[in-house]
mmCIF file of C-alpha atoms in Angstrom:
data_model
loop_
_atom_site.group_PDB
_atom_site.id
_atom_site.type_symbol
_atom_site.label_atom_id
_atom_site.label_comp_id
_atom_site.label_asym_id
_atom_site.label_seq_id
_atom_site.Cartn_x
_atom_site.Cartn_y
_atom_site.Cartn_z
ATOM 1 C CA ASN A 1 84.717 52.840 69.399
ATOM 2 C CA PRO A 2 84.492 56.851 69.236
ATOM 3 C CA LEU A 3 84.745 56.370 65.772
ATOM 4 C CA SER A 4 81.427 56.290 63.885
ATOM 5 C CA ARG A 5 81.401 54.986 59.997
ATOM 6 C CA SER A 6 79.493 58.143 59.111
ATOM 7 C CA LYS A 7 80.736 60.934 61.492
ATOM 8 C CA ILE A 8 84.047 62.515 62.718
ATOM 9 C CA ARG A 9 84.708 64.912 65.969
ATOM 10 C CA GLN A 10 88.226 66.585 65.795
ATOM 11 C CA GLN A 11 89.172 68.983 68.116
ATOM 12 C CA ILE A 12 92.038 71.336 66.527
ATOM 13 C CA GLY A 13 94.481 72.667 69.363
ATOM 14 C CA HIS A 14 96.565 72.045 71.261
ATOM 15 C CA ALA A 15 95.738 69.010 72.858
ATOM 16 C CA LEU A 16 99.100 69.150 75.867
ATOM 17 C CA GLU A 17 98.562 72.849 76.436
ATOM 18 C CA ARG A 18 94.925 73.896 77.710
ATOM 19 C CA GLN A 19 95.324 77.423 78.288
ATOM 20 C CA ARG A 20 95.216 77.875 74.536
ATOM 21 C CA PRO A 21 92.083 77.779 72.348
ATOM 22 C CA SER A 22 90.747 74.776 70.350
ATOM 23 C CA THR A 23 87.723 74.247 68.522
ATOM 24 C CA ASN A 24 85.591 71.107 67.826
ATOM 25 C CA GLN A 25 84.666 70.207 64.681
ATOM 26 C CA GLU A 26 82.657 67.291 63.534
ATOM 27 C CA SER A 27 82.510 66.773 59.809
ATOM 28 C CA GLN A 28 81.273 63.542 57.687
ATOM 29 C CA ARG A 29 83.128 61.159 56.939
ATOM 30 C CA SER A 30 82.783 61.951 53.229
ATOM 31 C CA THR A 31 83.973 65.656 53.397
ATOM 32 C CA LEU A 32 87.582 64.839 55.221
ATOM 33 C CA LYS A 33 87.567 62.214 51.788
ATOM 34 C CA GLY A 34 85.602 63.659 48.779
ATOM 35 C CA ARG A 35 87.481 66.038 47.529
ATOM 36 C CA GLU A 36 91.019 64.915 48.286
ATOM 37 C CA PRO A 37 91.055 60.896 48.782
ATOM 38 C CA GLU A 38 94.693 60.466 48.058
ATOM 39 C CA SER A 39 95.497 63.255 50.898
ATOM 40 C CA MET A 40 97.337 62.054 54.188
ATOM 41 C CA LEU A 41 93.506 63.407 56.146
ATOM 42 C CA ALA A 42 91.639 61.192 54.546
ATOM 43 C CA ARG A 43 93.826 58.128 55.274
ATOM 44 C CA MET A 44 93.836 59.137 58.578
ATOM 45 C CA PHE A 45 89.881 59.052 58.611
ATOM 46 C CA ALA A 46 89.666 55.805 55.621
ATOM 47 C CA ASP A 47 87.301 53.165 56.215
ATOM 48 C CA ASP A 48 88.844 50.630 54.687
ATOM 49 C CA GLU A 49 91.241 47.980 54.897
ATOM 50 C CA PHE A 50 94.028 50.474 52.487
ATOM 51 C CA GLY A 51 93.885 53.109 55.012
ATOM 52 C CA LEU A 52 96.502 54.318 56.870
ATOM 53 C CA PRO A 53 95.740 54.411 61.347
ATOM 54 C CA TRP A 54 95.404 57.016 63.209
ATOM 55 C CA HIS A 55 96.881 56.779 66.160
ATOM 56 C CA SER A 56 95.799 60.447 67.948
ATOM 57 C CA SER A 57 94.609 60.300 70.981
ATOM 58 C CA VAL A 58 90.984 60.949 72.017
ATOM 59 C CA ASP A 59 88.750 63.112 74.727
ATOM 60 C CA HIS A 60 86.206 61.816 77.327
ATOM 61 C CA SER A 61 83.536 62.770 74.173
ATOM 62 C CA GLY A 62 84.920 60.494 71.290
ATOM 63 C CA ALA A 63 86.837 63.460 70.141
ATOM 64 C CA TYR A 64 89.601 63.100 68.373
ATOM 65 C CA LEU A 65 93.108 65.416 68.924
ATOM 66 C CA ILE A 66 94.593 66.937 66.486
ATOM 67 C CA ASP A 67 97.610 69.420 67.160
ATOM 68 C CA ARG A 68 97.199 71.838 65.207
ATOM 69 C CA SER A 69 96.335 75.563 64.794
ATOM 70 C CA PRO A 70 92.393 75.858 64.638
ATOM 71 C CA SER A 71 92.615 79.388 63.159
ATOM 72 C CA TYR A 72 94.427 77.748 59.850
ATOM 73 C CA PHE A 73 92.706 74.559 59.634
ATOM 74 C CA GLU A 74 89.285 75.983 58.959
ATOM 75 C CA PRO A 75 89.262 77.164 55.545
ATOM 76 C CA VAL A 76 91.081 74.551 55.126
ATOM 77 C CA LEU A 77 88.410 71.861 56.233
ATOM 78 C CA ASN A 78 85.401 74.438 55.226
ATOM 79 C CA TYR A 79 86.782 74.406 51.218
ATOM 80 C CA LEU A 80 86.703 70.342 51.639
ATOM 81 C CA ARG A 81 82.829 70.637 52.177
ATOM 82 C CA HIS A 82 81.667 73.235 49.619
ATOM 83 C CA GLY A 83 85.719 73.101 47.412
ATOM 84 C CA GLN A 84 85.033 77.633 48.237
ATOM 85 C CA LEU A 85 88.601 78.961 49.867
ATOM 86 C CA ILE A 86 87.661 81.814 52.107
ATOM 87 C CA LEU A 87 90.209 83.261 54.051
ATOM 88 C CA ASP A 88 89.649 85.315 57.303
ATOM 89 C CA LYS A 89 89.801 88.900 56.693
ATOM 90 C CA GLY A 90 93.434 89.514 58.268
ATOM 91 C CA LEU A 91 94.383 85.367 58.143
ATOM 92 C CA ASN A 92 97.417 84.735 57.068
ATOM 93 C CA PRO A 93 97.629 82.606 53.952
ATOM 94 C CA ALA A 94 101.165 81.296 54.699
ATOM 95 C CA GLY A 95 99.729 79.389 57.878
ATOM 96 C CA VAL A 96 96.961 78.036 55.684
ATOM 97 C CA PHE A 97 99.291 76.812 53.520
ATOM 98 C CA GLU A 98 101.262 74.963 56.144
ATOM 99 C CA GLU A 99 97.556 72.626 57.416
ATOM 100 C CA ALA A 100 97.524 72.333 53.515
ATOM 101 C CA ILE A 101 101.243 70.298 53.283
ATOM 102 C CA PHE A 102 100.830 69.051 56.817
ATOM 103 C CA PHE A 103 97.087 67.184 55.692
ATOM 104 C CA GLY A 104 98.402 66.629 52.366
ATOM 105 C CA ILE A 105 95.417 69.162 50.197
ATOM 106 C CA THR A 106 97.165 69.627 46.601
ATOM 107 C CA SER A 107 94.594 70.900 44.997
ATOM 108 C CA LEU A 108 94.789 73.713 47.506
ATOM 109 C CA TYR A 109 98.733 74.337 46.709
ATOM 110 C CA LYS A 110 98.822 76.810 43.814
ATOM 111 C CA PRO A 111 95.719 79.211 45.150
ATOM 112 C CA LEU A 112 97.383 79.477 48.429
ATOM 113 C CA GLU A 113 100.755 80.121 46.656
ATOM 114 C CA GLU A 114 99.325 82.689 44.515
ATOM 115 C CA MET A 115 97.774 84.257 47.914
ATOM 116 C CA ILE A 116 101.300 84.545 49.441
ATOM 117 C CA LYS A 117 102.193 86.522 46.388
ATOM 118 C CA GLN A 118 100.192 89.056 45.936
ATOM 119 C CA ASN A 119 100.896 90.140 50.270
ATOM 120 C CA GLU A 120 104.526 90.364 49.126
ATOM 121 C CA LYS A 121 106.247 94.082 48.514
ATOM 122 C CA PRO A 122 107.047 95.113 45.676
ATOM 123 C CA GLY A 123 111.006 95.463 44.606
ATOM 124 C CA ASP A 124 113.784 95.311 42.299
ATOM 125 C CA HIS A 125 113.501 92.251 40.692
ATOM 126 C CA THR A 126 116.815 92.419 38.180
ATOM 127 C CA ALA A 127 118.633 89.744 38.143
ATOM 128 C CA ILE A 128 121.406 88.967 40.569
ATOM 129 C CA THR A 129 124.717 87.774 38.177
ATOM 130 C CA ARG A 130 127.857 85.472 39.080
ATOM 131 C CA ARG A 131 130.068 89.016 39.890
ATOM 132 C CA GLU A 132 126.960 90.253 42.319
ATOM 133 C CA PHE A 133 127.127 87.146 43.997
ATOM 134 C CA VAL A 134 130.969 86.436 44.275
ATOM 135 C CA LEU A 135 131.084 89.967 46.151
ATOM 136 C CA MET A 136 128.391 89.063 48.091
ATOM 137 C CA LEU A 137 129.836 85.661 49.492
ATOM 138 C CA GLN A 138 133.241 87.473 49.934
ATOM 139 C CA GLY A 139 131.343 89.568 52.409
ATOM 140 C CA ARG A 140 130.665 87.956 54.355
ATOM 141 C CA GLY A 141 131.527 86.938 58.116
ATOM 142 C CA ALA A 142 132.681 83.318 58.712
ATOM 143 C CA ASN A 143 129.667 83.097 61.193
ATOM 144 C CA CYS A 144 127.347 85.275 59.767
ATOM 145 C CA GLU A 145 124.088 83.658 58.061
ATOM 146 C CA LEU A 146 123.720 85.046 54.324
ATOM 147 C CA ARG A 147 119.979 85.607 53.448
ATOM 148 C CA CYS A 148 119.018 85.919 49.495
ATOM 149 C CA GLN A 149 114.571 85.507 50.208
ATOM 150 C CA GLY A 150 113.080 86.184 47.488
ATOM 151 C CA MET A 151 116.050 87.577 45.730
ATOM 152 C CA ASN A 152 116.439 86.508 41.684
ATOM 153 C CA PHE A 153 118.857 84.622 39.916
ATOM 154 C CA GLU A 154 117.364 83.430 36.560
ATOM 155 C CA GLY A 155 119.737 82.476 34.226
ATOM 156 C CA ALA A 156 122.473 83.067 36.420
ATOM 157 C CA ASP A 157 125.999 81.229 36.564
ATOM 158 C CA LEU A 158 126.847 79.608 40.480
ATOM 159 C CA SER A 159 128.355 76.457 38.858
ATOM 160 C CA ASN A 160 131.186 75.172 41.409
ATOM 161 C CA LEU A 161 129.943 78.054 44.638
ATOM 162 C CA ASP A 162 130.638 77.618 47.509
ATOM 163 C CA LEU A 163 126.527 77.821 48.337
ATOM 164 C CA ARG A 164 126.168 75.904 52.366
ATOM 165 C CA TYR A 165 123.488 77.289 54.542
ATOM 166 C CA ILE A 166 122.156 79.876 52.350
ATOM 167 C CA ASN A 167 118.655 81.271 52.995
ATOM 168 C CA LEU A 168 117.390 81.244 49.277
ATOM 169 C CA LYS A 169 113.626 80.705 50.138
ATOM 170 C CA LEU A 170 111.381 81.848 47.876
ATOM 171 C CA ALA A 171 114.008 82.972 45.308
ATOM 172 C CA ASN A 172 114.097 82.590 41.914
ATOM 173 C CA LEU A 173 116.932 80.240 40.637
ATOM 174 C CA SER A 174 114.843 78.789 37.516
ATOM 175 C CA LYS A 175 117.767 78.457 34.414
ATOM 176 C CA ALA A 176 119.739 78.679 36.919
ATOM 177 C CA ASP A 177 123.530 76.920 36.238
ATOM 178 C CA LEU A 178 124.501 75.177 39.744
ATOM 179 C CA SER A 179 125.974 72.495 38.570
ATOM 180 C CA GLY A 180 128.904 70.977 41.065
ATOM 181 C CA ALA A 181 127.166 73.852 43.421
ATOM 182 C CA ASN A 182 127.879 72.744 47.306
ATOM 183 C CA MET A 183 124.185 73.750 48.590
ATOM 184 C CA SER A 184 124.251 71.520 51.550
ATOM 185 C CA CYS A 185 121.844 72.376 53.999
ATOM 186 C CA CYS A 186 120.335 75.389 52.304
ATOM 187 C CA CYS A 187 116.609 76.455 52.512
ATOM 188 C CA LEU A 188 115.414 76.249 48.949
ATOM 189 C CA GLU A 189 111.367 76.085 50.209
ATOM 190 C CA ARG A 190 109.298 77.412 47.648
ATOM 191 C CA THR A 191 111.927 78.096 45.360
ATOM 192 C CA ASN A 192 111.880 78.266 41.566
ATOM 193 C CA MET A 193 114.353 75.825 40.176
ATOM 194 C CA ALA A 194 112.023 75.274 36.695
ATOM 195 C CA GLY A 195 115.008 74.069 34.066
ATOM 196 C CA ALA A 196 118.124 74.494 36.359
ATOM 197 C CA LYS A 197 121.354 73.358 35.746
ATOM 198 C CA MET A 198 121.976 71.463 38.706
ATOM 199 C CA ASP A 199 124.313 67.988 37.342
ATOM 200 C CA GLY A 200 126.774 66.921 40.381
ATOM 201 C CA ALA A 201 125.346 68.983 43.208
ATOM 202 C CA ASN A 202 126.245 68.810 46.802
ATOM 203 C CA LEU A 203 122.138 68.454 47.889
ATOM 204 C CA GLN A 204 122.749 67.155 51.456
ATOM 205 C CA GLY A 205 120.141 68.045 54.379
ATOM 206 C CA VAL A 206 118.367 71.028 51.969
ATOM 207 C CA ARG A 207 115.238 71.971 52.827
ATOM 208 C CA MET A 208 113.840 72.634 49.712
ATOM 209 C CA VAL A 209 109.319 72.443 50.817
ATOM 210 C CA LEU A 210 107.084 72.674 47.909
ATOM 211 C CA ALA A 211 109.977 73.991 45.388
ATOM 212 C CA ASN A 212 109.886 73.862 41.876
ATOM 213 C CA LEU A 213 112.044 71.853 39.787
ATOM 214 C CA GLU A 214 110.039 70.513 37.008
ATOM 215 C CA GLY A 215 112.197 69.905 33.993
ATOM 216 C CA ALA A 216 116.047 70.221 36.534
ATOM 217 C CA THR A 217 118.639 68.172 35.328
ATOM 218 C CA LEU A 218 119.897 66.438 38.726
ATOM 219 C CA ILE A 219 122.113 63.997 37.433
ATOM 220 C CA GLY A 220 124.832 62.561 39.991
ATOM 221 C CA CYS A 221 123.710 64.353 42.640
ATOM 222 C CA ASN A 222 124.094 63.821 46.624
ATOM 223 C CA PHE A 223 121.624 64.248 49.006
ATOM 224 C CA GLU A 224 122.760 61.358 51.533
ATOM 225 C CA ASP A 225 124.048 62.741 54.474
ATOM 226 C CA PRO A 226 126.594 60.930 55.914
ATOM 227 C CA HIS A 227 125.795 62.878 59.454
ATOM 228 C CA GLY A 228 122.182 61.432 58.937
ATOM 229 C CA ARG A 229 120.941 65.113 58.349
ATOM 230 C CA LYS A 230 117.978 64.201 56.052
ATOM 231 C CA ALA A 231 116.989 66.996 52.856
ATOM 232 C CA ASN A 232 113.555 67.430 53.046
ATOM 233 C CA MET A 233 111.913 67.872 49.581
ATOM 234 C CA GLU A 234 108.241 66.986 50.458
ATOM 235 C CA GLY A 235 105.904 68.769 48.215
ATOM 236 C CA VAL A 236 108.007 69.876 45.699
ATOM 237 C CA ASN A 237 107.458 69.363 41.919
ATOM 238 C CA MET A 238 109.761 67.358 39.784
ATOM 239 C CA LYS A 239 107.928 66.672 36.739
ATOM 240 C CA GLY A 240 110.326 65.542 34.436
ATOM 241 C CA VAL A 241 113.108 66.184 36.173
ATOM 242 C CA ASN A 242 116.486 64.256 35.291
ATOM 243 C CA LEU A 243 117.802 62.521 38.732
ATOM 244 C CA GLU A 244 120.282 59.297 36.797
ATOM 245 C CA ASN A 245 122.692 58.386 38.952
ATOM 246 C CA SER A 246 122.021 60.502 42.018
ATOM 247 C CA GLN A 247 122.011 59.518 45.277
ATOM 248 C CA MET A 248 118.534 60.201 47.769
ATOM 249 C CA ALA A 249 118.746 57.972 50.287
ATOM 250 C CA GLY A 250 116.325 58.297 53.258
ATOM 251 C CA VAL A 251 115.139 61.549 50.583
ATOM 252 C CA ASN A 252 111.710 62.895 52.615
ATOM 253 C CA LEU A 253 109.332 63.407 49.675
ATOM 254 C CA ARG A 254 105.909 62.910 50.933
ATOM 255 C CA VAL A 255 102.904 64.439 49.070
ATOM 256 C CA ALA A 256 105.540 65.311 45.851
ATOM 257 C CA THR A 257 105.855 64.594 41.319
ATOM 258 C CA LEU A 258 107.794 62.893 40.092
ATOM 259 C CA LYS A 259 105.896 61.905 37.026
ATOM 260 C CA ASN A 260 108.061 61.240 34.109
ATOM 261 C CA ALA A 261 110.951 61.504 35.726
ATOM 262 C CA ASN A 262 113.797 59.937 35.308
ATOM 263 C CA LEU A 263 115.195 57.858 38.552
ATOM 264 C CA LYS A 264 117.571 55.655 36.573
ATOM 265 C CA ASN A 265 120.056 54.030 38.729
ATOM 266 C CA SER A 266 118.818 56.673 41.823
ATOM 267 C CA ASN A 267 119.363 55.227 45.159
ATOM 268 C CA LEU A 268 115.790 55.945 46.947
ATOM 269 C CA ARG A 269 116.526 53.189 49.955
ATOM 270 C CA GLY A 270 114.973 54.448 52.845
ATOM 271 C CA ALA A 271 113.177 57.967 51.101
ATOM 272 C CA ILE A 272 109.781 58.743 52.352
ATOM 273 C CA LEU A 273 106.945 57.964 49.385
ATOM 274 C CA ALA A 274 103.514 58.385 50.952
ATOM 275 C CA GLY A 275 101.368 59.976 48.895
ATOM 276 C CA THR A 276 104.481 60.556 46.282
ATOM 277 C CA ASP A 277 103.213 60.446 42.297
ATOM 278 C CA LEU A 278 106.347 58.308 40.362
ATOM 279 C CA GLU A 279 103.604 57.723 37.316
#
C-alpha cells in the first residue's frame, strides 16, 4: 500500500507531461488534515470511514500524482504546516488563490483576496449610473463582448436590462437593483453583490466563483438552463441570502456558504453541495 498511516508523498505537477517541472512533497497526514479538516485536500487523504476515496495515480515510489502547479501549491502546503501564508517575491497571489479554491482551504480566501486587491492598480472608481451603462450597452457591436471587470456599479438601477455574457469579474454591484435582469452566462467571479436586489433575475450558466452575495435577495431566480449549462457558484458567500422559490437544479455550490439563507421552496435537485455550509 503506497499510502502509509502517517506520511503521504505527493508529486505535484503535470503527471502526463514529463517535460514540465514537478515537485515531490512528503507530508505528515496530520499536516493535510489538522488545520483545515473539512477541506477537500484533507478529505482526499482521510483514513477514516467518513473520508472520500482518492483515486489518483501513483508513481513507482508510491507518490500520489496531483496535476497542479507546484509553485502555487507550495505556499498552501507551507501554510498547512506552520499557519503562515508566505509568498515568494514575484509569485502571483491569484495563482495561489486558485489552488486554495481547488483544495478547499477556506481560511486562505480572505488573506489572498486582500493580496490580490493590493496588487491592483489605482483608478477611477466612481459609481456608474444606469444611463451611462445603457449607453455602453447600445454602443457595443452585435458580436462584441462587453468587459466591465472591476467597474463600480454600487447602488445602480440595472433592473430588467439584458446583461447576457457580460464580464463583470471583480466588479462592485453591492446594493444594486438587478431585479428581472437577464444575466445568463455572465462572468461574476469574485464580484461584490452584497445587499443586491436580484429578484426574478435569469442566472442560467453564470460563473459566480467566490462572489459575495451576503444579504442579497434572489427570490424566484432561475439558475437552471435547459441546454445543460450549469451555474458555477463554487465558494460563493450567500450568508443570509433569500433564495425562496428559486430554481437551482444542478448548480455547483461546492464549499459555498449559505448560513442563515432562506431556501424555502427552492429546487436544489442535483446540486453539488460538497463542503457547503448550510447551517
